[in-house]
Phi, psi and omega in degrees: 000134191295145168229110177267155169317150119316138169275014157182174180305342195265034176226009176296169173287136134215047165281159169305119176296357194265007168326133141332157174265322171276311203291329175305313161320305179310314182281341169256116167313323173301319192296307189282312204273013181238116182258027184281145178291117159244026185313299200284017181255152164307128131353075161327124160307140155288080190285015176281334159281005154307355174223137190258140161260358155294339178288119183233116160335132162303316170321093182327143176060028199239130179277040194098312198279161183053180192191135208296318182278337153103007197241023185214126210278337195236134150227148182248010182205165193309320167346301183239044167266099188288350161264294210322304175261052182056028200222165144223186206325297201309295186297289210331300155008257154318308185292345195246327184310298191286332180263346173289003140291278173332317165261335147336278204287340196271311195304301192308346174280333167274340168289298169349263176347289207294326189309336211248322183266026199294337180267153186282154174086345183262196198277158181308152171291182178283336165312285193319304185310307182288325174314315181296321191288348174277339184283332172284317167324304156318303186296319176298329203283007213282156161344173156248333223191132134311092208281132200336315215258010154297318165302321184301310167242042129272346149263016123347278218285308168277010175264319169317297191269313205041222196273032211243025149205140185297148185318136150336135184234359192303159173037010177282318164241187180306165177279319175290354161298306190271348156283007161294296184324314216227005152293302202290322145354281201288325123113175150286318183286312165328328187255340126327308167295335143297313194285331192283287180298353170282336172098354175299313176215163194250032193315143196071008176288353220346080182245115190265126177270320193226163181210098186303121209201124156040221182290012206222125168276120219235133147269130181290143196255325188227178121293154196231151229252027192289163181329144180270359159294353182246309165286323163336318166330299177093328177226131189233158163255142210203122149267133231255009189214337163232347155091334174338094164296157195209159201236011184204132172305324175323286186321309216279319190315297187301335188288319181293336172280005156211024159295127184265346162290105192273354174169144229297144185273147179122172182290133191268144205225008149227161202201080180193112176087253141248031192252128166207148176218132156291136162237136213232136185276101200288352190281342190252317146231093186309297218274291174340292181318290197314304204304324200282306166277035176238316173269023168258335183283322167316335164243008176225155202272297217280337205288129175258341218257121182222341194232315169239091217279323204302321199277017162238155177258169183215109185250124191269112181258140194219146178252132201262163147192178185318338172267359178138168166287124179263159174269153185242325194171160180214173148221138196254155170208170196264161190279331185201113193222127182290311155288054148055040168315141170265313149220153194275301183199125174260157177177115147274130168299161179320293209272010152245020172291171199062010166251343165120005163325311189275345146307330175288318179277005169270305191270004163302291230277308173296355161273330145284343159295313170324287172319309172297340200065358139313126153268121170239134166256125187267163229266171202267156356270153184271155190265154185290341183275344166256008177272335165304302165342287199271359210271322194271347156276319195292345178248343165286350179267326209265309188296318184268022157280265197326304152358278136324322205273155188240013181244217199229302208258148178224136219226108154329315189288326166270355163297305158311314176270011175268324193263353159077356173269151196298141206284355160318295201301314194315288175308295196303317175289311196251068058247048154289296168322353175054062169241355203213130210233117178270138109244140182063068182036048171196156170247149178273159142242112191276145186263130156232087175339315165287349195254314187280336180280303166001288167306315176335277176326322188274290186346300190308319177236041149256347147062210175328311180289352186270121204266125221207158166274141193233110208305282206296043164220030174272130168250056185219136171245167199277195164311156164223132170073189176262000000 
């Protein structure tokens, strides 16, 4: 069932939400004299709750009220602001009366048409013919020029208002252009507005809240800095496969039906099973990086880098099936990094977290330090969810070196260059871990036997599911230079 607006404030519920469940009985007679179970009925919608009335247009000095389609009493974002777009409550009105007439009368005429005219391909009717030839007419009458004191005042009108209104558009194109123009507006804003009251998007927050990415629907953790025609929104579709953000579910349908990317541009430089990581050049595909760090941002706090992508790699991990490589996670490092960063910035997507992703993509990142022959570290400040990440791979490496390890003095330094991680993070994990002890002047590092059968035990069962990188399917050499 269709659910219409109030048409003002004085038609709202503003009974008590604390009223009784019997006194609402009382007060409705139907409701009082019927003792039928109505459990099985559907929930009316409130349709009073479709309007926050803390909610205020953006736009200076517009109290709110009318709408650019002439069909809504409230509006809360620029989309349908009839001050924004120089008009008011009143024309808007008048103006949706004359073209809703107007289409009335054009749809009974194409019916007309099509009824007589049912098959595709054929030559235009005659109707169709004068039509076209009246619009070129039209199009001859337009202005050639703005004339001095027109010019004058539009730029008035934009030295005033700047951008928080739209431009003058009179005499700038044909009169049928430009009524083309403000149809395709009106809209647009109609169908922002059903969405908005369907609860899909959250216009004037610039907030992006949800982001549809391949099958999967992801509520956003931060903000992210995208074009503000896109975060107004509230909600975006991003392909899952070239990252091309988008404002419709329509738009993202057509783009996937001719995007020709099946997984991340650059070279694939690991391989085993369906887990594969790119190394994607940020300098070579800019616009991939930037998209890729403008949707990383929506889930980490700390991250600055969203636009200057070049002086970095980006190694990308994707899990294939018959339809393409999905992304699962990235990490970025810098091509020369004077403190032997290891990494830049990390992200596991949403929907693999907890799977075991975000270790593979940390000892990926230390297997290339190996292979570079680097001791590495990633760079501060860490985000929390990657300071957990890494506190639980550092202990998980430092515990199975003991495991292993068979001699009686055991060397910090050498624990680093087997394990390529930087002897700060080493010392700093065993003694989170209480591994590590001054006595008589000198540290210990005490073998603590429960805490390694502890790893053991877990290691045993996760058996076959536990998910590790595997060196020899690395195809990669490092880089030389930028």
């Amino acid at each position: 069932t269709r659910c219409n607006a109030p048409s003002s404030e004085s038609e709202l519920d503003i009974s008590s939400p604390n009223v009784s469940h019997d006194e609402s009985l009382a007060k409705d007679p139907a409701l009082r004299d019927s003792d039928k179970d109505l459990s099985h009925r559907p929930k009316r919608r409130r349709c009073h709750e479709t309007y926050n009335f803390n909610m205020k247009c953006p736009t200076p000095g517009c109290n709110s009220l009318g709408h650019l389609t002439g069909k809504h009493e409230r509006h809360f974002a620029v989309s349908g602001c009839p001050l924004y777009h120089n008009l008011s409550a009143d024309e808007c009105k008048v103006y949706v009366k004359a073209t809703t007439r107007e289409k009335h009368e054009e749809e009974a005429k194409v019916q007309e048409e099509s009824n007589r005219h049912a098959t595709r391909h054929q030559t235009p009717t005659s109707r169709q013919t004068r039509y076209k030839e009246q619009v070129t007419e039209m199009r001859k009458g337009r202005n050639s020029g703005l004339s001095k004191e027109q010019k004058e005042k539009y730029m008035e009108h934009r030295q005033n208002h700047g951008n928080t209104r739209e431009p003058l558009l009179e005499n700038i194109t044909s009169e049928y252009d430009l009524e083309l123009f403000r149809k395709a507006q009106a809209r647009a804003s109609e169908d922002l507005e059903r969405l908005r009251i369907q609860g899909q998007i959250t216009e004037g927050s610039n907030m992006i809240k949800t982001i549809l990415f391949g099958r999967y629907e992801l509520d956003t953790w931060y903000h992210s800095p995208y074009p503000e025609e896109y975060a107004r929104l509230g909600r975006l579709y991003v392909c899952e496969f070239c990252l091309k953000y988008m404002k419709s579910q329509t738009i993202l349908r057509r783009h996937m039906a001719k995007c020709v990317w099946k997984h991340p541009p650059g070279d694939e430089v690991y391989r085993k099973g369906a887990i594969s990581v790119f190394e994607v050049d940020g300098k070579k595909n800019k616009i991939y990086c930037q998209n890729l760090c403008l949707l990383a941002k929506l889930f980490l706090d700390h991250k600055t880098l969203y636009y200057d992508v070049e002086p970095f790699l980006f190694y990308v991990m994707t899990e294939a099936d018959n339809t393409g490589c999905h992304l699962v996670g990235y990490f970025s490092k810098e091509k020369n990094s004077f403190l032997n960063y290891n990494v830049s910035c990390i992200l596991t997507m949403p929907q693999y977290m907890r799977q075991g992703y975000g270790k593979m993509l940390i000892d990926f990142s230390y297997l290339l330090s190996k292979v570079e022959e680097k001791v590495g570290s990633p760079e501060r400040p860490l985000s929390d969810l990657g300071l957990i990440s890494y506190r639980s791979y550092w202990k998980e490496v430092l515990l199975r070196y003991m495991y292993n390890f068979q001699g009686k003095e055991i060397s910090i330094k050498e624990i680093s260059q087997e394990t390529a991680v930087n002897p700060v993070d080493i010392v700093s994990t065993l003694q989170s871990l209480q591994m590590l002890k001054y006595w008589k002047g000198k540290h210990l590092v005490l073998k603590r036997q429960d805490l390694i059968d502890e790893w053991k035990s877990k290691e045993t069962k996760r058996g076959s599911n536990n998910k590790t990188i595997d060196p020899s399917s690395l195809k990669w050499t490092p880089p030389k230079g930028t």
